[in-house]
GROMACS .gro file of C-alpha atoms in nm:
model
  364
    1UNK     CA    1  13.325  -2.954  15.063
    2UNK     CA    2  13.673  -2.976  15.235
    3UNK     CA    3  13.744  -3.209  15.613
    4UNK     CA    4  14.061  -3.112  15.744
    5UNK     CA    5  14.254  -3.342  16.028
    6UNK     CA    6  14.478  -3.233  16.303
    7UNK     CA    7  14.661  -3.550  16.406
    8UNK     CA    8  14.883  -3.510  16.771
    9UNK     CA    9  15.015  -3.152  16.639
   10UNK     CA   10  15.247  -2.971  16.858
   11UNK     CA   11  15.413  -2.624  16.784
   12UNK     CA   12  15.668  -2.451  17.045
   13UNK     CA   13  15.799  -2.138  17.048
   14UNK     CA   14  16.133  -2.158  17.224
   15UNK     CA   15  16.025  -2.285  17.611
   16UNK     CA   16  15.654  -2.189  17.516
   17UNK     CA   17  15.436  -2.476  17.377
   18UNK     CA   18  15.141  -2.290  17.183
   19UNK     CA   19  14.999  -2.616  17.068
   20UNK     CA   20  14.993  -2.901  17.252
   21UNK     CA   21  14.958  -3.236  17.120
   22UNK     CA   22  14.615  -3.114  16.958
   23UNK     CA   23  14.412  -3.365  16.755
   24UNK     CA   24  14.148  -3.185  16.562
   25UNK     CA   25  13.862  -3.316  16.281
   26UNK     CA   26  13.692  -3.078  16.073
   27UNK     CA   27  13.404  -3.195  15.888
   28UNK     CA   28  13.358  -3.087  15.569
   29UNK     CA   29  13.105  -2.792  15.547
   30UNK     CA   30  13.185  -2.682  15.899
   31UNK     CA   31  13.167  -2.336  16.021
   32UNK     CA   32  13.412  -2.421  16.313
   33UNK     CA   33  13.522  -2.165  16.542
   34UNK     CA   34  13.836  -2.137  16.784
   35UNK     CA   35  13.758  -2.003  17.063
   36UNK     CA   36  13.972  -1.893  17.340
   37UNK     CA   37  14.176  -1.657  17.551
   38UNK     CA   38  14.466  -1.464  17.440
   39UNK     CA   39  14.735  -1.699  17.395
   40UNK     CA   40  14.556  -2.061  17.372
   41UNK     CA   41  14.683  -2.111  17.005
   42UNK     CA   42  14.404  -2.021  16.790
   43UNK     CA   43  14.579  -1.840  16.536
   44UNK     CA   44  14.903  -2.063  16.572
   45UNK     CA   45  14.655  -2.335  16.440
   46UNK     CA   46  14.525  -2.193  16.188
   47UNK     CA   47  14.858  -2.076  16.063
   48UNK     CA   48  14.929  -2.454  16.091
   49UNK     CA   49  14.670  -2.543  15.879
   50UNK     CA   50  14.747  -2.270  15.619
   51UNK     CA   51  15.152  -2.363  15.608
   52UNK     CA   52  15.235  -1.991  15.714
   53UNK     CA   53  15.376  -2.242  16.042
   54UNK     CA   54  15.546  -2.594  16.070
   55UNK     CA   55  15.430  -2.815  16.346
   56UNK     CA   56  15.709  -2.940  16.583
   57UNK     CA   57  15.535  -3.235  16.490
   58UNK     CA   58  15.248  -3.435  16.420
   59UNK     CA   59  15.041  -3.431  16.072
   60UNK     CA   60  14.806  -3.253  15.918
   61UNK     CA   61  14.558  -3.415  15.657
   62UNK     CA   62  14.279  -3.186  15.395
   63UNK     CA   63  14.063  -3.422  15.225
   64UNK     CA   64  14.283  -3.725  15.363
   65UNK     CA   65  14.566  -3.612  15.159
   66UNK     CA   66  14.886  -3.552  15.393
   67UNK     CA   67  14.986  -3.165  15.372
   68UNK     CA   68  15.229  -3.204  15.701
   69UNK     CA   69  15.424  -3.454  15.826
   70UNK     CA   70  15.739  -3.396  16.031
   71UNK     CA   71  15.828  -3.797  16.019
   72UNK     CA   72  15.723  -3.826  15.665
   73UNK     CA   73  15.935  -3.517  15.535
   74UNK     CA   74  15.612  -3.400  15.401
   75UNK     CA   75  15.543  -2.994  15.379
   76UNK     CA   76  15.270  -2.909  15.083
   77UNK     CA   77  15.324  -2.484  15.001
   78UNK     CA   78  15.023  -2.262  15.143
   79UNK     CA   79  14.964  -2.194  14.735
   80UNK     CA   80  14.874  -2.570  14.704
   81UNK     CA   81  14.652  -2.611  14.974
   82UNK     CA   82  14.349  -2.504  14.804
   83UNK     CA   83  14.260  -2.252  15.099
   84UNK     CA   84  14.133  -1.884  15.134
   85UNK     CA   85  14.293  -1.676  15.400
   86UNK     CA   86  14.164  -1.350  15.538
   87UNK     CA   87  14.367  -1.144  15.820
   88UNK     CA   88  14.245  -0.895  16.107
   89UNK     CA   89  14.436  -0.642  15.958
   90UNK     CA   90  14.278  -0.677  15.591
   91UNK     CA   91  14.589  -0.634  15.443
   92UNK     CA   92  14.534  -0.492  15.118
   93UNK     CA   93  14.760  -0.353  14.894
   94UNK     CA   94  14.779   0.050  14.972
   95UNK     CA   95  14.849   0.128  14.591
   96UNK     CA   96  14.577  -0.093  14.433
   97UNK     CA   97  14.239  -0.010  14.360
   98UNK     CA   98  13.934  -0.252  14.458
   99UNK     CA   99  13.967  -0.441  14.129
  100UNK     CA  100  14.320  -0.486  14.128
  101UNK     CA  101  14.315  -0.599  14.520
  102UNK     CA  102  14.019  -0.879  14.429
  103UNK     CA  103  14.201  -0.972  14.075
  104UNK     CA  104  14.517  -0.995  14.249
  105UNK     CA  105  14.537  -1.370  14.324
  106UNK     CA  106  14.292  -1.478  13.978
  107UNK     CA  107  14.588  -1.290  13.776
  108UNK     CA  108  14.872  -1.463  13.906
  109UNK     CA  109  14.696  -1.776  13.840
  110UNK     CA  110  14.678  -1.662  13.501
  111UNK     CA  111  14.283  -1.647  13.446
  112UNK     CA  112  14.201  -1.500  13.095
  113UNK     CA  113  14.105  -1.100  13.108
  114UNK     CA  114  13.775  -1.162  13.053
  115UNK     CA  115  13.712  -1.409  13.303
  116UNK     CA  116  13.873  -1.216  13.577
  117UNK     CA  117  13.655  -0.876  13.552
  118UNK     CA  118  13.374  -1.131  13.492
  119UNK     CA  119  13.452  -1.306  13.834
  120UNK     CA  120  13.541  -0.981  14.054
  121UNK     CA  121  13.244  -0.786  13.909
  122UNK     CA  122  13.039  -1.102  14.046
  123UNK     CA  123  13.154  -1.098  14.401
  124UNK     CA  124  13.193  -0.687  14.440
  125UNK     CA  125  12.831  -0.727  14.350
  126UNK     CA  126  12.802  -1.000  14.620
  127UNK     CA  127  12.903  -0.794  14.858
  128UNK     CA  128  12.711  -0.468  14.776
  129UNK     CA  129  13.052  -0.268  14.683
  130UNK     CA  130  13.025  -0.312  14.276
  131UNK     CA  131  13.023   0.074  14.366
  132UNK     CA  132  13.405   0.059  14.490
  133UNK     CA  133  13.642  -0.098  14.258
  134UNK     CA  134  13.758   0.195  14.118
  135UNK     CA  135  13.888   0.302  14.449
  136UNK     CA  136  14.183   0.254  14.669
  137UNK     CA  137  14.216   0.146  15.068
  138UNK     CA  138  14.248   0.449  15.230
  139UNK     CA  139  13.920   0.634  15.049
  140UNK     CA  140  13.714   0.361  15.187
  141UNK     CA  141  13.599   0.291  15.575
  142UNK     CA  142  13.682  -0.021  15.789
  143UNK     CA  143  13.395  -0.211  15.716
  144UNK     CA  144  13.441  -0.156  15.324
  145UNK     CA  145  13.803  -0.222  15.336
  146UNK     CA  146  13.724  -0.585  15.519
  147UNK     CA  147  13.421  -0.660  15.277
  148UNK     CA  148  13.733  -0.574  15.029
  149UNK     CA  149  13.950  -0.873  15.221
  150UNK     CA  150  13.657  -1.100  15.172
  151UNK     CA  151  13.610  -1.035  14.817
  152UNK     CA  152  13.980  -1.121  14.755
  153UNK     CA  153  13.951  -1.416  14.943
  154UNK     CA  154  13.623  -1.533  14.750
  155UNK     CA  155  13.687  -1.445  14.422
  156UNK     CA  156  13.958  -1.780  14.352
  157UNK     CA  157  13.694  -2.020  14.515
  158UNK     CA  158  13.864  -2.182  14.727
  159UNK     CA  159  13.715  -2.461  14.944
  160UNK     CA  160  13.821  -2.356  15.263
  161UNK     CA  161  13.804  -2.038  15.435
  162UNK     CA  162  14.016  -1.931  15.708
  163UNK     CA  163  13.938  -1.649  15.876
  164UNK     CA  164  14.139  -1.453  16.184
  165UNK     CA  165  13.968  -1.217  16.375
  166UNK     CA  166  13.849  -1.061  16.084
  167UNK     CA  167  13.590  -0.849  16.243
  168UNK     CA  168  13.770  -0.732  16.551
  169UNK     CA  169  13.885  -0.351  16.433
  170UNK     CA  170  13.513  -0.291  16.301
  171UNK     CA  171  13.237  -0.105  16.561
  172UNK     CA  172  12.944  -0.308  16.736
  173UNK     CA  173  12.693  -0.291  16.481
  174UNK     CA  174  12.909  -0.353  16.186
  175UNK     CA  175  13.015  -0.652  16.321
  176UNK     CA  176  12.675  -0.780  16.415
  177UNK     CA  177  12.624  -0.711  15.975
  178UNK     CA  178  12.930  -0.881  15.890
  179UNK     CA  179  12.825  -1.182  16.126
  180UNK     CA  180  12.522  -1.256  15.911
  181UNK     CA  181  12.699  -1.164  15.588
  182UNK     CA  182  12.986  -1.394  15.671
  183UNK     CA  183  12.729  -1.686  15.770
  184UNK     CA  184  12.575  -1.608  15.441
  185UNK     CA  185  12.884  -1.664  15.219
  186UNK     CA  186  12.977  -1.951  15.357
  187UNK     CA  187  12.683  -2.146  15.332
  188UNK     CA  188  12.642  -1.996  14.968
  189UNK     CA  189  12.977  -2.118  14.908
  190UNK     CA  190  12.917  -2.453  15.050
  191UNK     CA  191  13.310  -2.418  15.190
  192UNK     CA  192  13.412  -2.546  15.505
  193UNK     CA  193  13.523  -2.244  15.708
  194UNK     CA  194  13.762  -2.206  16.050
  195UNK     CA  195  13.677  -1.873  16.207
  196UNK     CA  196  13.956  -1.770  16.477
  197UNK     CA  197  13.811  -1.536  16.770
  198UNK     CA  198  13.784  -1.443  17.157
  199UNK     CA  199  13.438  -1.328  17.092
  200UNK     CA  200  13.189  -1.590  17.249
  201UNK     CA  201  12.939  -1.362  17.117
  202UNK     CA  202  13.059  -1.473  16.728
  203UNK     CA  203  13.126  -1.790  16.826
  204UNK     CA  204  12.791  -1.855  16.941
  205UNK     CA  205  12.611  -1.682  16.643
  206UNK     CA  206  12.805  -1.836  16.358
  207UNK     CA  207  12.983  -2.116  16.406
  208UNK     CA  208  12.844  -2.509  16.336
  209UNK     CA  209  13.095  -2.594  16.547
  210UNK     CA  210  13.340  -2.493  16.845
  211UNK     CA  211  13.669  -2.547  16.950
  212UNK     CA  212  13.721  -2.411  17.307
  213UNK     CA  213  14.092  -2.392  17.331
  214UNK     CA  214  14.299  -2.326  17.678
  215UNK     CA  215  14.693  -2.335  17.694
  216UNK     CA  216  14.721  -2.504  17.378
  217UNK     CA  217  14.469  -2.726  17.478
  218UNK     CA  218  14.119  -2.876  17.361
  219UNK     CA  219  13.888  -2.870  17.619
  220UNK     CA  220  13.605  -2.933  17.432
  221UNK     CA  221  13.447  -2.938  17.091
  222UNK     CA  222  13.059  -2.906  17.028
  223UNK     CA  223  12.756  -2.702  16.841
  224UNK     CA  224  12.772  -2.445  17.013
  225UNK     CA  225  12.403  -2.530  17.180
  226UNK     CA  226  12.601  -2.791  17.355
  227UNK     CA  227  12.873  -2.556  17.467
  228UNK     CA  228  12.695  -2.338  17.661
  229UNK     CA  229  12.441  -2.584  17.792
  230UNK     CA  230  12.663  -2.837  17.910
  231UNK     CA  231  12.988  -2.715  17.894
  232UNK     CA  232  13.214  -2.973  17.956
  233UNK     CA  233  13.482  -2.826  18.210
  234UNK     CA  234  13.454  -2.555  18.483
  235UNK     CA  235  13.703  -2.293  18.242
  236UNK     CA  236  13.465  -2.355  17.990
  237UNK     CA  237  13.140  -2.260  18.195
  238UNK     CA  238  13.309  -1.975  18.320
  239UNK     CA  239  13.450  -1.838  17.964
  240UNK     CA  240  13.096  -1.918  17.805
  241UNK     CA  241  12.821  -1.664  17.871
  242UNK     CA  242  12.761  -1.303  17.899
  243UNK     CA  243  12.676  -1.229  18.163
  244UNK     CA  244  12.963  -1.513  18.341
  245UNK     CA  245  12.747  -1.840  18.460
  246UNK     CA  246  12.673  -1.843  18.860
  247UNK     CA  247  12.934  -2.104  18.986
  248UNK     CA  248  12.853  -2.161  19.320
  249UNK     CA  249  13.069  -2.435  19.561
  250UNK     CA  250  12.782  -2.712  19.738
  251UNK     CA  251  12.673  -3.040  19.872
  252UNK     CA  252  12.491  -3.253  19.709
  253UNK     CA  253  12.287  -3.515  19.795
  254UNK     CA  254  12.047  -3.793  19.606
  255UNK     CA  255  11.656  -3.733  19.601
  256UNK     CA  256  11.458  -3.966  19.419
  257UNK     CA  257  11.657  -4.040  19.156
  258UNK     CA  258  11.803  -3.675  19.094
  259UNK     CA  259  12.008  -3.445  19.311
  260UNK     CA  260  11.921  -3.216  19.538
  261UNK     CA  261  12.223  -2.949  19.590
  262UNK     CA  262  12.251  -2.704  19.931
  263UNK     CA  263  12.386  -2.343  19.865
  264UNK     CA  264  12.338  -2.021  19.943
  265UNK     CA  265  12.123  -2.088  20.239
  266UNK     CA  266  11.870  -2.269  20.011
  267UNK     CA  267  11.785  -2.638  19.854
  268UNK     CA  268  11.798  -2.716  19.478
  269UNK     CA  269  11.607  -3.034  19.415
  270UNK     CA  270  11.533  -3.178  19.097
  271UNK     CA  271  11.903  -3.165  18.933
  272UNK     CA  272  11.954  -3.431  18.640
  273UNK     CA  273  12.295  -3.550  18.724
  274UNK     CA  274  12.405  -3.814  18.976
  275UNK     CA  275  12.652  -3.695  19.225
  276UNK     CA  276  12.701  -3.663  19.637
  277UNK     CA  277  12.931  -3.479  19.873
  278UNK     CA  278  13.124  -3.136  19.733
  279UNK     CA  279  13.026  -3.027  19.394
  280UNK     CA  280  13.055  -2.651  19.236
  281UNK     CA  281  12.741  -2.540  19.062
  282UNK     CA  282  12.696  -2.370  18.769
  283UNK     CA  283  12.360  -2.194  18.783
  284UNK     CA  284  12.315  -1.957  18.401
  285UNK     CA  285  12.186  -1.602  18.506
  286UNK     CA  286  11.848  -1.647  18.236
  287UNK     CA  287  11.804  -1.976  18.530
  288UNK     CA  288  11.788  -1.753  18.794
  289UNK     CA  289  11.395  -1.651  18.842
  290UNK     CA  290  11.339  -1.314  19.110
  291UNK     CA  291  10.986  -1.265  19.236
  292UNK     CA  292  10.888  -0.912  19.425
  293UNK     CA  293  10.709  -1.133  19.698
  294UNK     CA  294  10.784  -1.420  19.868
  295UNK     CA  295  10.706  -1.749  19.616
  296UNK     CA  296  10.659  -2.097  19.711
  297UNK     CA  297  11.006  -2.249  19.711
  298UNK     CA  298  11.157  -1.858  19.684
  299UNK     CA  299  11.496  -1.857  19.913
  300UNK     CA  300  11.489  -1.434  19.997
  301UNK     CA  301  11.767  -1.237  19.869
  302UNK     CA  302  11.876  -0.860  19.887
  303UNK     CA  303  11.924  -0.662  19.564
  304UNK     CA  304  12.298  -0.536  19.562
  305UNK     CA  305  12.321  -0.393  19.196
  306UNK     CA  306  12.042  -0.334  18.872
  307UNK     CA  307  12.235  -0.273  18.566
  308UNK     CA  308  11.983  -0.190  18.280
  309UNK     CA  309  12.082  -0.246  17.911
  310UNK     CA  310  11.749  -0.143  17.706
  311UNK     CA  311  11.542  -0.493  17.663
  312UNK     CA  312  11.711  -0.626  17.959
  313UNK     CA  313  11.857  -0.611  18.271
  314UNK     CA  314  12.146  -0.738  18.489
  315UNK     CA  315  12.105  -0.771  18.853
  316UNK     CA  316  12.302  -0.870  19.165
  317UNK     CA  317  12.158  -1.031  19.456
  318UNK     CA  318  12.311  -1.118  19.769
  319UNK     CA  319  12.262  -1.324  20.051
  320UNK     CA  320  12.538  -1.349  20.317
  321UNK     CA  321  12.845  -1.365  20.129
  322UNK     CA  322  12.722  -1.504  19.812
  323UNK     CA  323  12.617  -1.327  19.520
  324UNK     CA  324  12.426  -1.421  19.208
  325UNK     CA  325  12.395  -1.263  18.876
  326UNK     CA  326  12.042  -1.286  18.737
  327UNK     CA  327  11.955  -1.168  18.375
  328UNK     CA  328  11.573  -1.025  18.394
  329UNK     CA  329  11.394  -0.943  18.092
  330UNK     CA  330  11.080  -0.859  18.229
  331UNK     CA  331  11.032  -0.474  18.272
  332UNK     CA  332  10.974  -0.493  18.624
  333UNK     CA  333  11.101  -0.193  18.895
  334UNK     CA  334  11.378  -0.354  19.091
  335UNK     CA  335  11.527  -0.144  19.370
  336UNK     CA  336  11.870  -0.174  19.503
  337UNK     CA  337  11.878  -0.302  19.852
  338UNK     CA  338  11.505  -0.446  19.859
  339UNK     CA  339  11.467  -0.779  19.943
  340UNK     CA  340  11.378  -1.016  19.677
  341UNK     CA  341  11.301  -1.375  19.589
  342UNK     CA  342  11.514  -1.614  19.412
  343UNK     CA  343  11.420  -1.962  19.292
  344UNK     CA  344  11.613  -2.172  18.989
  345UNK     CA  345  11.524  -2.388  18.679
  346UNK     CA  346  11.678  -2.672  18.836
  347UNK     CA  347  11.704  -2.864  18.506
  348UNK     CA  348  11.931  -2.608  18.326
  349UNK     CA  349  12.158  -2.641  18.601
  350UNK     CA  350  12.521  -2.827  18.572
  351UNK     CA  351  12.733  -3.019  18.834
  352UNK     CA  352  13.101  -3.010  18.870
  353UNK     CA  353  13.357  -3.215  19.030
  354UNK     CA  354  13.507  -2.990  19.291
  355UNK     CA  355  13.867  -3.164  19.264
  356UNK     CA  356  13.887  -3.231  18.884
  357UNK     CA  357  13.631  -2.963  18.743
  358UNK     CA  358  13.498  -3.166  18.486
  359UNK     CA  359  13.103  -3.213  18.411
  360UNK     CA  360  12.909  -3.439  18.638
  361UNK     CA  361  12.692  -3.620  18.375
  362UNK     CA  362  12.336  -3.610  18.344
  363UNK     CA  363  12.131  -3.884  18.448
  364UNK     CA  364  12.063  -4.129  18.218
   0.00000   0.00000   0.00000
């Protein structure tokens, strides 16, 4: 297993800085993801890392041994790096069949015959396309073609993966496969892995680690239980969750050794986290409990929306001007515009700093 070190790396791009004095550790074994918008540097990083770019400056460290070092003259070729690279685009070549795509990289390393067809046989098998490596690109689907990508990448070993957006040209259900087959190979491997998306969904499912990235920026690394439980910033609560978290502007106030928050017409007590005066709240729809009759505690709402998506269902409530988003799995009959019940799990629920947005801590 690999660790790989980011060490104050900064990239520009004429006036643009894509990186931004980023200081990064890896561990080896890692599945770690990047996660961000479009445009927060994810793939500019992992280019880094690869040496398909050259930081403005900073180095960049696998295994402790320098691979990048503006001040140290030090550049180490994307051949020697001992890494596995697979694109969103799958990039295979258009005139080679299966076999000669996967062998591609084990021949110009000069492998004997034997042990290449030995080695690609293994990992077409691997990934259920043994079937395949007679054919070429084009006589094969998306999903085949990237399983094709990841057999190429595979097949020299290598210790690291690095991965960019390779899922995001394959349908829904495909990608939830390749999800599970991807988490598969890389704990089979035992390889530490850096998996580039804007897909919270994959970062969530996959990852043993992630990177949430903004301008260039790391605003917070964590298992990804962490990030969405306790996400560190207010961009990262609101670009963490599907549906979006509940972020809600209120006073707070201290009750018995917890907070108590006002909003919405209604009193949160019971809040783990020490704060007073303005605070934003960020309430996750599953923390949002609706009742059909009034409850003890309930605050009344009015239903403004019900979106149903098979085992669950999203729904709006409204009181005054403010609106929630609840997620409901319970296959109860909601009506729009009946009035409703609303009361919170008050110890799933995060406090912000209203100036600086960053997390309020818990009490200890």
């Amino acid at each position: 297993m690999h660790s790989i070190k980011l060490v104050n790396v900064t990239k520009r791009f004429g006036q643009v800085t894509a990186v931004d004095s980023l200081n990064l550790v890896i561990e080896p074994g890692a599945f770690l993801t990047l996660l961000g918008p479009s445009g927060c540097g994810k793939t500019t990083i992992l280019r880094m890392i690869a040496g398909l770019e050259e930081p403005d400056s900073g180095e960049i460290l696998i295994d402790g041994r320098v691979v990048f070092s503006r001040d140290k003259g030090i550049f180490v070729p994307p051949a020697r790096r001992g890494l596995g690279l697979v694109f969103q685009s799958y990039a295979l070549w258009p005139h080679m069949t299966v076999f000669q795509n996967v062998a591609f990289g084990l021949v110009r390393a000069k492998m004997p015959r034997d042990q290449v067809r030995q080695r690609v046989r293994e990992i077409l098998r691997d990934l259920q396309i043994a079937e395949m490596e007679e054919r070429y690109p084009q006589e094969m689907s998306g999903g085949q073609q990237q399983r094709v990508a990841l057999a190429r990448m595979l097949a020299p070993k290598p210790g690291i993966f690095l991965l960019d957006e390779p899922l995001s040209n394959l349908d829904a259900r495909l990608r939830m496969d390749m999800r599970s087959e991807l988490k598969r190979l890389h704990r089979d491997a035992g390889a530490t892995a850096i998996y580039v998306t804007h897909d919270q969904i994959e970062a969530l499912t996959m990852s043993t680690h992630i990177a949430v990235l903004r301008q260039g920026r790391l605003c917070q690394l964590d298992a990804p239980k962490q990030v969405y439980r306790c996400p560190a910033s207010l961009f990262v609560a609101d670009f963490i969750g599907n549906p979006k978290v509940n972020l809600i502007e209120g006073t707070a106030t201290q009750e018995n050794g917890t907070t108590a928050v006002t909003l919405a017409g209604c009193e949160i007590a019971g809040i783990p986290a020490q704060a007073r005066g303005p605070v934003v709240v960020a309430i996750r729809p599953e923390d949002v409990h609706l009742a059909l009759e009034p409850v003890p505690g309930g605050t009344e709402f009015e239903v403004y929306s019900v979106l149903p998506a098979g085992s669950e269902m999203v729904v709006n409530v409204r009181r005054g001007n403010q609106m929630l988003t609840v997620k409901e799995t319970r296959p109860i009959n909601i009506e729009m515009d009946a009035p409703i019940w609303v009361t919170f799990d008050s110890s799933n629920i995060n406090l912000y700093d209203k100036e600086s947005g960053d997390l309020i801590p818990a009490s200890a």
